Amino acid sequence: MVLYILRRIASAISVIVVTLIASFGLFYLAPSDPAGVICGAKCPPARYQEIADSLHLDRPVYQQIWEYLHGLVLGTDVVSGGQTVHCAAPCLGYSYVFGVPVTTLIMHALPVTISIVFGSAIAYLCIGTLSGIFAARRRGTYLDRTIVGGTLTIGSVPYFVVALLAALYIPTLIPIVPQAKWVPLTESPLKWFLGLLLPWIVLGIVNSASYTRYSRASMIESLSEDYVRTARAKGISERRVVYRHGLRAAVTPLATIFGLDVAFALTGAIFTEQIFGLPGLGVVTLRAFDKYDLPVLMAGVLIGAVVLVIMNLLVDILYTILDPRVRLS
Amino acid sequence: MTDMWGDAVDASQIANGPAAVPAARGPQTVTRGQRTRGADAEGDAYLTVSDLSVAFPTADGIVHAVQGLSYSLPLGKTLAVVGESGSGKSVSSMAIMGLHDPKSTRMTGSIRVGGREIIGLSQQELRKHRGGSSAMIFQDPQSSLHPFFTVGNQIMEAYQAHNNASKRQARQRAIDLLGRVGIPNAARRLDDYPHQFSGGMRQRVMIAMALVNDPKLLIADEPTTALDVTVQAQILDLIQDLQQDFGSAVLFITHDLGVVAEIADDVLVMYGGRAVEHGAVASILGSPLHPYTWGLLESIPAVSGEPTRLHPIPGSPPSLLSLPTGCSFNPRCEFRTRVPDGLCEKELPDLAARTGDASRASRCHLVHPDEMFQSEILPRLP
């Protein structure tokens, strides 16, 4: 088991390194102009050259990659705004546009995204799984069809349309739910909660549609298994049959989908953040893209890769815990 | 027909029954042919099924899975229910366990277990019935045990569902039973998962789980079908052995006549949801009276002698949505023409005594089926 996890971690690290090198190549070999971005319009050629030199843009690519990795692991010295500053590990470089360490930008944005993603995950997991179980137990009835029909309707409307309408109408129609606003948890837990309530509700309802269908299908399958009949024949209560025996088997496939969904949500919460005006990772990356702020973009890609790899790893480990048949000795 | 085959018995009579019967059970030396039939001793019947019908309304029509089924089974005895897939043998046993969803099932008639009527019980009362006084072993131990819980956990759950027992007590009970069904190192194996056991061992676990609450009625639904032949014999021996210990009534569902000969006191042959032949094992296997039972005997492959072609019963089992008129077996019956006036296609025969022997019955219009079997069928058997 430990060996298996170590092996998985080693392969995870290699995936991250490959992604890093590939994206580095893509960004830095692309016909972009970092020195021009930093210098701005009407840039004197001497100043331009000075910046290009300080960024080591004249050095071979492999050397630039090496410097980047070195900074990531051990820290490095970076030239920013004409001065040389030390950038401690993990150094993701300095933003060309803001002239601050990329890590600072990320550290401000990350809690926002994590709050949105995990808060909404709790919402859609609860709504989705419960309504899925509800529908599965009433399979074929009017209620079941209504739920399935509802999920299809929600699922076929583009997310940003729902989010936009919700952002416009819900705070007016339901005054208890305020407009979305980011307040750090450490500052005021209540304001943090209230500020995120709206995106949680919207994301929760929209994503719960697919979870309702997954868990309904999964539950229908597990409830028709022979071991559920065995459980009934034992004389245990119907609730125990459904939730202990049926649900226990049905959650395993759900765990896989959930892990990947969370990973994608962490890297792709752009719509939610943009529409609700929350300064998360998606917004930071989008702005960097607009301005050719390469170090920030690189960091965005890197975080995306790391999150995906970690979530995959977690799902695999979770699987060995959930299903004793895949447990490795 | 129901007057002969298991009328509902007065509950007060049965209350005294269970204690008396195990002692009355004869030693192993008594040959099966000499054992008395369960139906002869009506007062002892622990399980009495009377005129049971089970139907499932579906979009295509009503599936008549079981119709007019009656039999009784005393403690200490084994009744084998034989038939093809779709003959109603499993559906009727599930009905005895109260496992049918009341929303999608229509049941009429009576099922009395230990004097208590099962049909019409509330889910709460059925819950106490299931796994308590009546327990069931299923066909495939691979799929019938929950893959995500240890076997100990599953056995303890069954015990705790019916007894106000601590975890420690339940655990000890599970260890005792695992040991009793022949699992070595029971205390250690308790924490293993089903996939860590072999097929035969898994079925032993299933049996231990079924027996954990000392059931008076054990229903075994093809418990050996999914197992190797050598393991089959071990499991059959185990069930017989445990039956002696526990003195329970065993309802054994199978399609294997070899197993029937091994284990049963009485045999009930089912076809198309109805009983077509019923009697002591020696008479049913020795001189069956129904052409369907003849067909079953003929279809057993010979293990010795010249290799011959198999003799399957022609045709396929009837659709339970629309059974043939008259005798359900008539479209597949080669003796149909021996009955005058096309009676087989017109009228459903009663399940009644056809020969001088009143302890057995068959559902067939043939006038002298016993002579016909001796002269025509017996020479064809391998």
GROMACS .gro file of N, CA, C and O in nm, chain B residues 287-371:
model
  340
  616SER      N    1  -4.093  -4.351  -0.975
  616SER     CA    2  -4.201  -4.375  -1.072
  616SER      C    3  -4.285  -4.249  -1.088
  616SER      O    4  -4.396  -4.239  -1.037
  617PRO      N    5  -4.228  -4.151  -1.155
  617PRO     CA    6  -4.302  -4.025  -1.171
  617PRO      C    7  -4.426  -4.045  -1.257
  617PRO      O    8  -4.431  -4.135  -1.340
  618LEU      N    9  -4.523  -3.956  -1.237
  618LEU     CA   10  -4.651  -3.972  -1.305
  618LEU      C   11  -4.679  -3.859  -1.404
  618LEU      O   12  -4.779  -3.863  -1.473
  619HIS      N   13  -4.594  -3.760  -1.410
  619HIS     CA   14  -4.623  -3.647  -1.499
  619HIS      C   15  -4.522  -3.643  -1.614
  619HIS      O   16  -4.401  -3.658  -1.590
  620PRO      N   17  -4.568  -3.625  -1.736
  620PRO     CA   18  -4.476  -3.623  -1.852
  620PRO      C   19  -4.363  -3.521  -1.837
  620PRO      O   20  -4.254  -3.542  -1.889
  621TYR      N   21  -4.389  -3.411  -1.765
  621TYR     CA   22  -4.282  -3.312  -1.747
  621TYR      C   23  -4.171  -3.370  -1.660
  621TYR      O   24  -4.052  -3.354  -1.689
  622THR      N   25  -4.209  -3.441  -1.553
  622THR     CA   26  -4.108  -3.505  -1.467
  622THR      C   27  -4.033  -3.611  -1.547
  622THR      O   28  -3.911  -3.627  -1.532
  623TRP      N   29  -4.105  -3.683  -1.634
  623TRP     CA   30  -4.038  -3.780  -1.720
  623TRP      C   31  -3.931  -3.711  -1.805
  623TRP      O   32  -3.819  -3.758  -1.819
  624GLY      N   33  -3.973  -3.596  -1.860
  624GLY     CA   34  -3.879  -3.520  -1.944
  624GLY      C   35  -3.756  -3.478  -1.864
  624GLY      O   36  -3.643  -3.484  -1.915
  625LEU      N   37  -3.778  -3.436  -1.740
  625LEU     CA   38  -3.663  -3.396  -1.656
  625LEU      C   39  -3.568  -3.513  -1.635
  625LEU      O   40  -3.446  -3.499  -1.644
  626LEU      N   41  -3.625  -3.630  -1.607
  626LEU     CA   42  -3.542  -3.748  -1.584
  626LEU      C   43  -3.465  -3.785  -1.711
  626LEU      O   44  -3.347  -3.819  -1.706
  627GLU      N   45  -3.532  -3.776  -1.823
  627GLU     CA   46  -3.468  -3.813  -1.950
  627GLU      C   47  -3.357  -3.717  -1.987
  627GLU      O   48  -3.264  -3.754  -2.058
  628SER      N   49  -3.369  -3.594  -1.944
  628SER     CA   50  -3.269  -3.496  -1.986
  628SER      C   51  -3.142  -3.501  -1.902
  628SER      O   52  -3.046  -3.429  -1.929
  629ILE      N   53  -3.139  -3.587  -1.800
  629ILE     CA   54  -3.014  -3.603  -1.723
  629ILE      C   55  -2.914  -3.679  -1.809
  629ILE      O   56  -2.944  -3.789  -1.856
  630PRO      N   57  -2.796  -3.625  -1.832
  630PRO     CA   58  -2.700  -3.698  -1.915
  630PRO      C   59  -2.647  -3.820  -1.842
  630PRO      O   60  -2.628  -3.819  -1.721
  631ALA      N   61  -2.624  -3.927  -1.917
  631ALA     CA   62  -2.567  -4.048  -1.857
  631ALA      C   63  -2.417  -4.028  -1.841
  631ALA      O   64  -2.351  -3.976  -1.930
  632VAL      N   65  -2.364  -4.066  -1.725
  632VAL     CA   66  -2.220  -4.047  -1.703
  632VAL      C   67  -2.141  -4.171  -1.746
  632VAL      O   68  -2.022  -4.164  -1.769
  633SER      N   69  -2.210  -4.286  -1.754
  633SER     CA   70  -2.138  -4.408  -1.795
  633SER      C   71  -2.201  -4.461  -1.924
  633SER      O   72  -2.303  -4.411  -1.970
  634GLY      N   73  -2.138  -4.560  -1.981
  634GLY     CA   74  -2.191  -4.622  -2.102
  634GLY      C   75  -2.157  -4.543  -2.226
  634GLY      O   76  -2.074  -4.451  -2.224
  635GLU      N   77  -2.221  -4.581  -2.335
  635GLU     CA   78  -2.194  -4.518  -2.464
  635GLU      C   79  -2.236  -4.371  -2.461
  635GLU      O   80  -2.340  -4.339  -2.404
  636PRO      N   81  -2.154  -4.285  -2.519
  636PRO     CA   82  -2.197  -4.146  -2.527
  636PRO      C   83  -2.322  -4.135  -2.615
  636PRO      O   84  -2.326  -4.193  -2.723
  637THR      N   85  -2.423  -4.069  -2.564
  637THR     CA   86  -2.545  -4.053  -2.643
  637THR      C   87  -2.580  -3.906  -2.650
  637THR      O   88  -2.524  -3.823  -2.578
  638ARG      N   89  -2.673  -3.875  -2.740
  638ARG     CA   90  -2.720  -3.738  -2.747
  638ARG      C   91  -2.801  -3.706  -2.622
  638ARG      O   92  -2.863  -3.793  -2.563
  639LEU      N   93  -2.800  -3.579  -2.584
  639LEU     CA   94  -2.885  -3.537  -2.473
  639LEU      C   95  -3.029  -3.536  -2.519
  639LEU      O   96  -3.059  -3.520  -2.637
  640HIS      N   97  -3.120  -3.556  -2.425
  640HIS     CA   98  -3.263  -3.555  -2.460
  640HIS      C   99  -3.331  -3.439  -2.392
  640HIS      O  100  -3.391  -3.455  -2.285
  641PRO      N  101  -3.323  -3.323  -2.450
  641PRO     CA  102  -3.391  -3.210  -2.388
  641PRO      C  103  -3.541  -3.220  -2.409
  641PRO      O  104  -3.587  -3.290  -2.500
  642ILE      N  105  -3.617  -3.154  -2.323
  642ILE     CA  106  -3.762  -3.144  -2.344
  642ILE      C  107  -3.783  -3.048  -2.461
  642ILE      O  108  -3.728  -2.938  -2.460
  643PRO      N  109  -3.856  -3.089  -2.564
  643PRO     CA  110  -3.872  -2.999  -2.679
  643PRO      C  111  -3.946  -2.871  -2.640
  643PRO      O  112  -4.021  -2.870  -2.543
  644GLY      N  113  -3.923  -2.766  -2.718
  644GLY     CA  114  -3.992  -2.640  -2.691
  644GLY      C  115  -3.924  -2.563  -2.579
  644GLY      O  116  -3.816  -2.600  -2.533
  645SER      N  117  -3.988  -2.455  -2.537
  645SER     CA  118  -3.931  -2.374  -2.429
  645SER      C  119  -4.039  -2.346  -2.325
  645SER      O  120  -4.158  -2.361  -2.352
  646PRO      N  121  -3.997  -2.305  -2.204
  646PRO     CA  122  -4.095  -2.281  -2.099
  646PRO      C  123  -4.199  -2.178  -2.143
  646PRO      O  124  -4.169  -2.090  -2.224
  647PRO      N  125  -4.321  -2.190  -2.093
  647PRO     CA  126  -4.427  -2.100  -2.139
  647PRO      C  127  -4.407  -1.958  -2.088
  647PRO      O  128  -4.341  -1.936  -1.987
  648SER      N  129  -4.465  -1.864  -2.162
  648SER     CA  130  -4.464  -1.726  -2.115
  648SER      C  131  -4.563  -1.712  -2.000
  648SER      O  132  -4.678  -1.755  -2.011
  649LEU      N  133  -4.518  -1.653  -1.891
  649LEU     CA  134  -4.606  -1.639  -1.776
  649LEU      C  135  -4.706  -1.526  -1.797
  649LEU      O  136  -4.794  -1.503  -1.715
  650LEU      N  137  -4.689  -1.452  -1.907
  650LEU     CA  138  -4.785  -1.348  -1.941
  650LEU      C  139  -4.911  -1.410  -2.000
  650LEU      O  140  -5.021  -1.361  -1.977
  651SER      N  141  -4.896  -1.516  -2.079
  651SER     CA  142  -5.012  -1.582  -2.137
  651SER      C  143  -4.983  -1.731  -2.143
  651SER      O  144  -4.923  -1.780  -2.238
  652LEU      N  145  -5.027  -1.801  -2.040
  652LEU     CA  146  -5.006  -1.945  -2.035
  652LEU      C  147  -5.097  -2.013  -2.136
  652LEU      O  148  -5.205  -1.961  -2.168
  653PRO      N  149  -5.053  -2.129  -2.187
  653PRO     CA  150  -5.140  -2.202  -2.280
  653PRO      C  151  -5.271  -2.238  -2.210
  653PRO      O  152  -5.272  -2.259  -2.088
  654THR      N  153  -5.379  -2.247  -2.287
  654THR     CA  154  -5.504  -2.291  -2.226
  654THR      C  155  -5.494  -2.440  -2.196
  654THR      O  156  -5.414  -2.511  -2.255
  655GLY      N  157  -5.577  -2.485  -2.105
  655GLY     CA  158  -5.571  -2.625  -2.064
  655GLY      C  159  -5.448  -2.650  -1.979
  655GLY      O  160  -5.407  -2.565  -1.901
  656CYS      N  161  -5.385  -2.765  -1.998
  656CYS     CA  162  -5.263  -2.796  -1.925
  656CYS      C  163  -5.150  -2.710  -1.979
  656CYS      O  164  -5.128  -2.704  -2.100
  657SER      N  165  -5.076  -2.642  -1.889
  657SER     CA  166  -4.970  -2.551  -1.934
  657SER      C  167  -4.861  -2.625  -2.012
  657SER      O  168  -4.792  -2.567  -2.094
  658PHE      N  169  -4.848  -2.753  -1.986
  658PHE     CA  170  -4.739  -2.829  -2.048
  658PHE      C  171  -4.780  -2.886  -2.183
  658PHE      O  172  -4.696  -2.936  -2.257
  659ASN      N  173  -4.906  -2.876  -2.220
  659ASN     CA  174  -4.954  -2.948  -2.338
  659ASN      C  175  -4.879  -2.918  -2.468
  659ASN      O  176  -4.854  -3.010  -2.545
  660PRO      N  177  -4.834  -2.794  -2.496
  660PRO     CA  178  -4.764  -2.773  -2.624
  660PRO      C  179  -4.632  -2.851  -2.635
  660PRO      O  180  -4.584  -2.875  -2.744
  661ARG      N  181  -4.574  -2.888  -2.521
  661ARG     CA  182  -4.446  -2.958  -2.525
  661ARG      C  183  -4.461  -3.107  -2.494
  661ARG      O  184  -4.362  -3.178  -2.485
  662CYS      N  185  -4.584  -3.151  -2.476
  662CYS     CA  186  -4.605  -3.287  -2.425
  662CYS      C  187  -4.626  -3.385  -2.539
  662CYS      O  188  -4.717  -3.369  -2.620
  663GLU      N  189  -4.542  -3.491  -2.544
  663GLU     CA  190  -4.556  -3.588  -2.651
  663GLU      C  191  -4.671  -3.685  -2.625
  663GLU      O  192  -4.708  -3.764  -2.711
  664PHE      N  193  -4.731  -3.682  -2.505
  664PHE     CA  194  -4.839  -3.776  -2.471
  664PHE      C  195  -4.976  -3.709  -2.483
  664PHE      O  196  -5.076  -3.770  -2.447
  665ARG      N  197  -4.977  -3.588  -2.531
  665ARG     CA  198  -5.101  -3.513  -2.544
  665ARG      C  199  -5.206  -3.590  -2.624
  665ARG      O  200  -5.323  -3.590  -2.593
  666THR      N  201  -5.157  -3.660  -2.729
  666THR     CA  202  -5.249  -3.730  -2.818
  666THR      C  203  -5.311  -3.854  -2.752
  666THR      O  204  -5.408  -3.908  -2.803
  667ARG      N  205  -5.255  -3.899  -2.640
  667ARG     CA  206  -5.309  -4.017  -2.574
  667ARG      C  207  -5.436  -3.985  -2.495
  667ARG      O  208  -5.504  -4.074  -2.446
  668VAL      N  209  -5.460  -3.856  -2.478
  668VAL     CA  210  -5.579  -3.815  -2.403
  668VAL      C  211  -5.688  -3.781  -2.504
  668VAL      O  212  -5.664  -3.702  -2.595
  669PRO      N  213  -5.805  -3.843  -2.490
  669PRO     CA  214  -5.909  -3.822  -2.590
  669PRO      C  215  -5.968  -3.680  -2.586
  669PRO      O  216  -5.953  -3.608  -2.487
  670ASP      N  217  -6.032  -3.644  -2.696
  670ASP     CA  218  -6.110  -3.520  -2.709
  670ASP      C  219  -6.027  -3.393  -2.695
  670ASP      O  220  -6.082  -3.287  -2.666
  671GLY      N  221  -5.896  -3.403  -2.714
  671GLY     CA  222  -5.813  -3.283  -2.699
  671GLY      C  223  -5.831  -3.218  -2.564
  671GLY      O  224  -5.825  -3.096  -2.550
  672LEU      N  225  -5.855  -3.301  -2.462
  672LEU     CA  226  -5.880  -3.250  -2.327
  672LEU      C  227  -5.764  -3.165  -2.274
  672LEU      O  228  -5.784  -3.066  -2.204
  673CYS      N  229  -5.641  -3.207  -2.311
  673CYS     CA  230  -5.522  -3.136  -2.262
  673CYS      C  231  -5.523  -2.989  -2.303
  673CYS      O  232  -5.474  -2.904  -2.229
  674GLU      N  233  -5.576  -2.961  -2.422
  674GLU     CA  234  -5.576  -2.822  -2.467
  674GLU      C  235  -5.693  -2.744  -2.410
  674GLU      O  236  -5.695  -2.622  -2.418
  675LYS      N  237  -5.791  -2.816  -2.356
  675LYS     CA  238  -5.914  -2.749  -2.313
  675LYS      C  239  -5.918  -2.726  -2.163
  675LYS      O  240  -5.967  -2.624  -2.116
  676GLU      N  241  -5.870  -2.825  -2.088
  676GLU     CA  242  -5.899  -2.820  -1.945
  676GLU      C  243  -5.772  -2.839  -1.861
  676GLU      O  244  -5.693  -2.929  -1.888
  677LEU      N  245  -5.755  -2.755  -1.763
  677LEU     CA  246  -5.641  -2.768  -1.671
  677LEU      C  247  -5.668  -2.883  -1.575
  677LEU      O  248  -5.768  -2.881  -1.503
  678PRO      N  249  -5.581  -2.985  -1.574
  678PRO     CA  250  -5.604  -3.097  -1.481
  678PRO      C  251  -5.586  -3.053  -1.336
  678PRO      O  252  -5.511  -2.959  -1.309
  679ASP      N  253  -5.655  -3.122  -1.246
  679ASP     CA  254  -5.634  -3.096  -1.103
  679ASP      C  255  -5.505  -3.161  -1.057
  679ASP      O  256  -5.459  -3.257  -1.116
  680LEU      N  257  -5.451  -3.107  -0.949
  680LEU     CA  258  -5.340  -3.177  -0.883
  680LEU      C  259  -5.405  -3.278  -0.790
  680LEU      O  260  -5.458  -3.241  -0.685
  681ALA      N  261  -5.405  -3.406  -0.829
  681ALA     CA  262  -5.482  -3.504  -0.752
  681ALA      C  263  -5.414  -3.640  -0.757
  681ALA      O  264  -5.326  -3.663  -0.840
  682ALA      N  265  -5.454  -3.728  -0.667
  682ALA     CA  266  -5.399  -3.863  -0.666
  682ALA      C  267  -5.441  -3.933  -0.795
  682ALA      O  268  -5.558  -3.928  -0.835
  683ARG      N  269  -5.347  -3.996  -0.864
  683ARG     CA  270  -5.378  -4.060  -0.992
  683ARG      C  271  -5.371  -4.211  -0.982
  683ARG      O  272  -5.411  -4.281  -1.073
  684THR      N  273  -5.309  -4.261  -0.878
  684THR     CA  274  -5.298  -4.405  -0.861
  684THR      C  275  -5.357  -4.440  -0.726
  684THR      O  276  -5.418  -4.354  -0.660
  685GLY      N  277  -5.336  -4.563  -0.683
  685GLY     CA  278  -5.389  -4.604  -0.553
  685GLY      C  279  -5.325  -4.530  -0.437
  685GLY      O  280  -5.382  -4.514  -0.331
  686ASP      N  281  -5.203  -4.477  -0.461
  686ASP     CA  282  -5.126  -4.411  -0.354
  686ASP      C  283  -5.180  -4.271  -0.331
  686ASP      O  284  -5.162  -4.182  -0.413
  687ALA      N  285  -5.242  -4.249  -0.216
  687ALA     CA  286  -5.305  -4.120  -0.189
  687ALA      C  287  -5.205  -4.015  -0.141
  687ALA      O  288  -5.238  -3.899  -0.127
  688SER      N  289  -5.081  -4.057  -0.115
  688SER     CA  290  -4.984  -3.963  -0.060
  688SER      C  291  -4.914  -3.885  -0.171
  688SER      O  292  -4.828  -3.803  -0.146
  689ARG      N  293  -4.947  -3.913  -0.295
  689ARG     CA  294  -4.882  -3.841  -0.404
  689ARG      C  295  -4.986  -3.792  -0.504
  689ARG      O  296  -5.094  -3.848  -0.514
  690ALA      N  297  -4.950  -3.688  -0.575
  690ALA     CA  298  -5.047  -3.631  -0.668
  690ALA      C  299  -4.976  -3.579  -0.791
  690ALA      O  300  -4.858  -3.544  -0.786
  691SER      N  301  -5.048  -3.577  -0.901
  691SER     CA  302  -4.993  -3.514  -1.020
  691SER      C  303  -5.104  -3.442  -1.095
  691SER      O  304  -5.222  -3.469  -1.073
  692ARG      N  305  -5.062  -3.353  -1.181
  692ARG     CA  306  -5.157  -3.269  -1.253
  692ARG      C  307  -5.153  -3.310  -1.400
  692ARG      O  308  -5.086  -3.246  -1.481
  693CYS      N  309  -5.220  -3.422  -1.434
  693CYS     CA  310  -5.213  -3.473  -1.570
  693CYS      C  311  -5.339  -3.552  -1.601
  693CYS      O  312  -5.393  -3.622  -1.515
  694HIS      N  313  -5.385  -3.543  -1.727
  694HIS     CA  314  -5.508  -3.610  -1.768
  694HIS      C  315  -5.487  -3.758  -1.799
  694HIS      O  316  -5.584  -3.831  -1.816
  695LEU      N  317  -5.363  -3.803  -1.815
  695LEU     CA  318  -5.338  -3.942  -1.854
  695LEU      C  319  -5.404  -4.038  -1.754
  695LEU      O  320  -5.401  -4.015  -1.633
  696VAL      N  321  -5.458  -4.149  -1.807
  696VAL     CA  322  -5.536  -4.237  -1.721
  696VAL      C  323  -5.447  -4.333  -1.641
  696VAL      O  324  -5.463  -4.350  -1.521
  697HIS      N  325  -5.350  -4.396  -1.708
  697HIS     CA  326  -5.262  -4.487  -1.636
  697HIS      C  327  -5.117  -4.444  -1.650
  697HIS      O  328  -5.037  -4.512  -1.715
  698PRO      N  329  -5.081  -4.331  -1.592
  698PRO     CA  330  -4.945  -4.280  -1.611
  698PRO      C  331  -4.840  -4.373  -1.553
  698PRO      O  332  -4.729  -4.380  -1.605
  699ASP      N  333  -4.875  -4.448  -1.445
  699ASP     CA  334  -4.777  -4.537  -1.384
  699ASP      C  335  -4.737  -4.649  -1.480
  699ASP      O  336  -4.618  -4.678  -1.498
  700GLU      N  337  -4.838  -4.706  -1.549
  700GLU     CA  338  -4.808  -4.813  -1.644
  700GLU      C  339  -4.730  -4.758  -1.763
  700GLU      O  340  -4.636  -4.820  -1.813
   0.00000   0.00000   0.00000
